[in-house]
XYZ file of C-alpha atoms in Angstrom:
292
model
C 57.187 42.456 -40.421
C 53.638 42.434 -38.988
C 51.909 45.857 -39.257
C 55.114 47.896 -39.490
C 56.562 48.667 -42.875
C 60.289 49.032 -42.279
C 62.399 46.034 -43.255
C 63.612 44.183 -40.185
C 67.230 43.998 -41.318
C 67.507 47.799 -41.450
C 65.924 48.534 -38.057
C 67.826 50.607 -35.484
C 66.401 50.540 -31.966
C 67.050 51.198 -28.291
C 66.560 49.315 -25.077
C 63.465 50.710 -23.366
C 63.971 51.159 -19.639
C 61.653 52.559 -16.970
C 63.118 56.057 -17.095
C 62.046 56.461 -20.711
C 58.520 55.045 -20.633
C 56.949 58.475 -21.087
C 59.509 59.575 -23.679
C 58.912 56.697 -26.057
C 55.229 57.604 -26.370
C 55.495 61.400 -26.369
C 58.543 62.098 -28.541
C 58.666 61.928 -32.321
C 59.836 58.617 -33.701
C 63.620 58.632 -33.916
C 63.968 54.835 -33.714
C 62.578 51.803 -35.504
C 61.997 49.387 -32.611
C 62.410 48.972 -28.861
C 63.742 46.108 -26.804
C 62.427 45.309 -23.341
C 63.577 42.841 -20.718
C 60.844 40.256 -20.977
C 60.666 39.364 -17.285
C 59.571 42.905 -16.367
C 56.297 42.239 -18.203
C 55.474 38.648 -17.280
C 52.791 39.589 -14.746
C 49.259 39.524 -16.117
C 47.588 42.912 -16.237
C 48.874 45.932 -14.369
C 50.393 49.220 -15.483
C 53.544 47.670 -16.947
C 51.599 45.320 -19.196
C 49.294 48.085 -20.359
C 52.284 50.294 -21.128
C 53.978 47.600 -23.197
C 50.821 46.935 -25.197
C 50.558 50.679 -25.867
C 54.197 50.834 -26.959
C 53.622 47.844 -29.241
C 50.961 49.850 -31.068
C 53.648 52.363 -32.071
C 56.858 50.333 -32.411
C 57.948 46.791 -33.152
C 59.021 45.215 -29.853
C 61.954 42.883 -29.244
C 61.789 40.640 -26.166
C 65.166 40.098 -24.491
C 64.932 37.438 -21.777
C 67.352 36.763 -18.934
C 65.777 33.876 -17.007
C 65.835 30.932 -19.396
C 69.394 29.859 -18.580
C 69.766 28.068 -21.906
C 72.949 26.285 -20.833
C 71.526 24.862 -17.597
C 72.191 21.131 -17.254
C 69.132 20.941 -15.009
C 66.971 21.981 -17.926
C 64.592 24.930 -17.908
C 61.511 24.892 -15.655
C 58.143 25.131 -17.390
C 57.059 28.422 -15.840
C 59.634 30.786 -17.418
C 58.918 29.304 -20.844
C 55.162 29.615 -20.338
C 55.574 33.219 -19.168
C 57.610 34.057 -22.249
C 55.125 32.354 -24.552
C 52.206 34.323 -23.086
C 54.103 37.581 -23.521
C 54.930 36.688 -27.126
C 51.238 36.097 -27.777
C 50.379 39.494 -26.270
C 52.850 41.724 -28.133
C 53.880 39.735 -31.263
C 57.568 40.641 -30.930
C 59.769 41.076 -33.954
C 62.689 39.340 -32.171
C 63.043 37.023 -29.147
C 66.400 36.478 -27.461
C 68.283 35.220 -24.406
C 71.897 34.441 -23.504
C 74.476 31.680 -23.856
C 74.683 31.043 -20.125
C 73.341 28.874 -17.359
C 71.149 30.028 -14.500
C 69.223 27.050 -13.072
C 70.390 24.560 -10.460
C 68.964 22.846 -7.376
C 69.222 23.794 -3.684
C 69.012 21.157 -2.307
C 66.295 19.516 -4.404
C 64.337 22.579 -5.492
C 65.067 24.415 -8.755
C 66.606 27.822 -8.038
C 67.603 30.638 -10.349
C 71.028 32.168 -9.812
C 69.833 35.678 -10.590
C 72.764 36.167 -12.941
C 74.061 35.141 -16.360
C 76.645 32.507 -15.475
C 79.244 31.329 -18.002
C 79.362 27.770 -19.257
C 82.290 25.569 -20.195
C 82.688 25.360 -23.955
C 82.737 21.612 -24.500
C 80.647 18.898 -26.138
C 78.620 18.120 -23.034
C 77.630 21.758 -22.536
C 76.869 22.096 -26.220
C 74.510 19.125 -26.176
C 72.693 20.557 -23.153
C 72.261 23.934 -24.805
C 71.154 22.483 -28.139
C 68.450 20.464 -26.396
C 67.324 23.425 -24.273
C 67.181 25.820 -27.232
C 65.254 23.302 -29.327
C 62.813 22.777 -26.451
C 62.205 26.503 -25.940
C 61.778 27.167 -29.656
C 59.281 24.335 -29.954
C 57.281 25.586 -26.961
C 57.148 29.259 -27.953
C 56.826 28.633 -31.695
C 59.591 31.116 -32.495
C 63.259 31.146 -33.413
C 65.545 32.298 -30.591
C 68.489 34.616 -30.910
C 71.257 33.624 -28.482
C 73.615 36.324 -27.217
C 77.322 35.843 -26.606
C 78.172 36.521 -22.972
C 80.526 38.945 -21.264
C 82.205 36.611 -18.755
C 84.610 37.348 -15.921
C 85.917 33.839 -15.353
C 86.616 30.831 -17.540
C 84.877 27.690 -16.246
C 87.054 24.597 -16.112
C 86.546 21.976 -18.766
C 86.487 24.053 -21.944
C 88.004 22.370 -24.992
C 86.209 24.413 -27.661
C 86.441 28.149 -28.229
C 83.391 30.381 -28.063
C 82.966 30.912 -31.795
C 83.134 27.201 -32.573
C 80.628 26.502 -29.788
C 78.109 29.156 -30.832
C 78.279 28.385 -34.547
C 77.596 24.714 -33.943
C 74.797 25.622 -31.521
C 73.068 27.584 -34.280
C 73.633 24.939 -36.925
C 72.254 22.140 -34.765
C 69.352 23.906 -33.032
C 68.158 26.314 -35.710
C 68.673 29.401 -33.530
C 70.688 32.432 -34.635
C 73.130 34.730 -32.859
C 72.515 38.024 -31.172
C 76.021 39.391 -31.572
C 76.925 41.732 -28.714
C 80.008 43.607 -29.882
C 80.715 45.317 -26.570
C 80.772 41.914 -24.868
C 83.499 40.853 -27.275
C 85.523 43.979 -26.518
C 85.073 43.494 -22.766
C 86.221 39.881 -22.954
C 89.222 40.787 -25.112
C 90.189 43.571 -22.710
C 89.872 41.343 -19.664
C 91.949 38.671 -21.408
C 94.769 41.198 -21.697
C 94.740 41.318 -25.487
C 96.556 44.321 -26.881
C 94.215 44.880 -29.804
C 90.560 44.072 -29.138
C 89.570 45.189 -32.646
C 91.781 42.536 -34.218
C 90.262 39.935 -31.886
C 86.742 40.951 -32.909
C 87.666 40.983 -36.615
C 88.936 37.404 -36.429
C 85.894 36.359 -34.366
C 83.465 37.777 -36.933
C 85.203 36.134 -39.871
C 84.597 32.715 -38.366
C 80.811 33.133 -38.169
C 78.805 32.163 -41.272
C 76.946 35.206 -42.544
C 73.481 33.672 -42.257
C 73.784 32.857 -38.559
C 73.662 36.412 -37.165
C 70.204 37.867 -36.581
C 70.846 41.010 -34.518
C 73.621 43.227 -33.161
C 73.848 44.862 -29.733
C 75.948 47.985 -29.155
C 76.754 49.367 -25.714
C 79.355 51.147 -23.648
C 80.678 50.565 -20.162
C 82.798 52.231 -17.520
C 86.583 51.861 -17.953
C 88.263 49.207 -15.853
C 89.880 50.336 -12.616
C 93.532 49.340 -12.092
C 93.719 45.739 -10.983
C 90.031 45.065 -11.710
C 88.239 43.642 -14.758
C 86.183 45.750 -17.120
C 82.521 45.346 -16.165
C 79.850 45.357 -18.852
C 77.567 47.767 -16.996
C 75.883 49.477 -19.989
C 76.438 52.884 -18.384
C 78.198 54.850 -21.139
C 77.912 55.892 -24.779
C 79.114 53.368 -27.346
C 82.929 53.785 -27.471
C 84.821 54.269 -30.702
C 86.300 50.770 -30.626
C 82.776 49.281 -30.591
C 81.723 51.569 -33.459
C 84.751 50.245 -35.366
C 83.628 46.701 -34.567
C 80.160 47.612 -35.867
C 81.641 48.712 -39.188
C 83.421 45.368 -39.449
C 80.197 43.508 -38.602
C 78.253 45.383 -41.281
C 80.935 44.583 -43.838
C 80.788 40.933 -42.842
C 77.050 40.367 -42.342
C 75.330 43.271 -44.067
C 72.627 45.390 -42.470
C 71.028 43.785 -39.410
C 68.626 44.863 -36.672
C 70.816 46.906 -34.336
C 70.084 47.878 -30.760
C 71.652 50.458 -28.443
C 71.755 49.142 -24.857
C 71.980 51.629 -21.976
C 70.817 50.230 -18.640
C 72.457 52.231 -15.828
C 73.107 55.977 -15.409
C 70.404 56.479 -18.009
C 70.883 59.505 -20.258
C 68.148 61.705 -21.669
C 65.967 60.260 -24.415
C 67.645 62.590 -26.911
C 71.106 61.304 -26.002
C 69.951 57.695 -26.224
C 68.277 58.134 -29.598
C 71.335 60.105 -30.710
C 73.333 56.893 -30.314
C 70.796 55.171 -32.557
C 71.263 57.976 -35.103
C 75.023 57.304 -35.083
C 74.364 53.649 -35.860
C 72.025 54.638 -38.690
C 74.657 56.967 -40.161
C 77.289 54.209 -40.071
C 74.916 51.819 -41.856
C 74.364 54.467 -44.553
C 78.125 55.024 -44.904
C 78.791 51.324 -45.312
C 76.025 51.050 -47.907
C 77.624 53.885 -49.893
C 81.018 52.146 -49.711
C 79.461 48.867 -50.807
C 77.808 50.502 -53.831
C 80.860 52.560 -54.848
């Protein structure tokens, strides 16, 4: 893994947000890598770019994009791909990822970005679009993509495949791998009214071939208000049900790069890295169980 010694599959990291830019450079290393939202660093030069290059001297960096819109039937404009490629060349990221969503359309004849991660229908037409888009991006950037499962608040009409079937075939046909967001699975199960989200996640994980998962995201969110869906706002510590899902994922897939996401109501750096320490302890526990 470039100049860093730790094996990629055992890395535990955190999402690096603006409120922690000073902390990541001034505190002792309690994490193995950081993830940044790629679009925040697309601009050439400037303080943000200099900061990221400085961080990359100390930690492996994962680039998590939100603008590609891999499921967009329109295709993906050249500029976002070129921006991502330039950033990859600058920081040599250990991982590159985006989401199983669409974002690009036309209004009326000009490509526009929705500014959100919009769900796609799980069917053969959507799958073909996403396979072609993922293959195109991977060819242009010269890297394998990790594609994250989405937390979605509506089910688009026209689905005749389930999410697991869709994502597994996407990986098998395009050569990408999955970024498995366990909190997204819990959110979707909760919003679907399922009584036991852990059972749903356990069945979901069992249907994914072991070699197709390249990273795990862990997060927490605010509880749903009565009559409203649970919103994946990344504002809370990882809840116990997601830690239980993580144990299941480790048993299924083995040790994988794992990231703590916390995007709103940011805690202190010590609290954030404390969540990473919990993940590390669970990995160690599962390794002990595996060897016993």
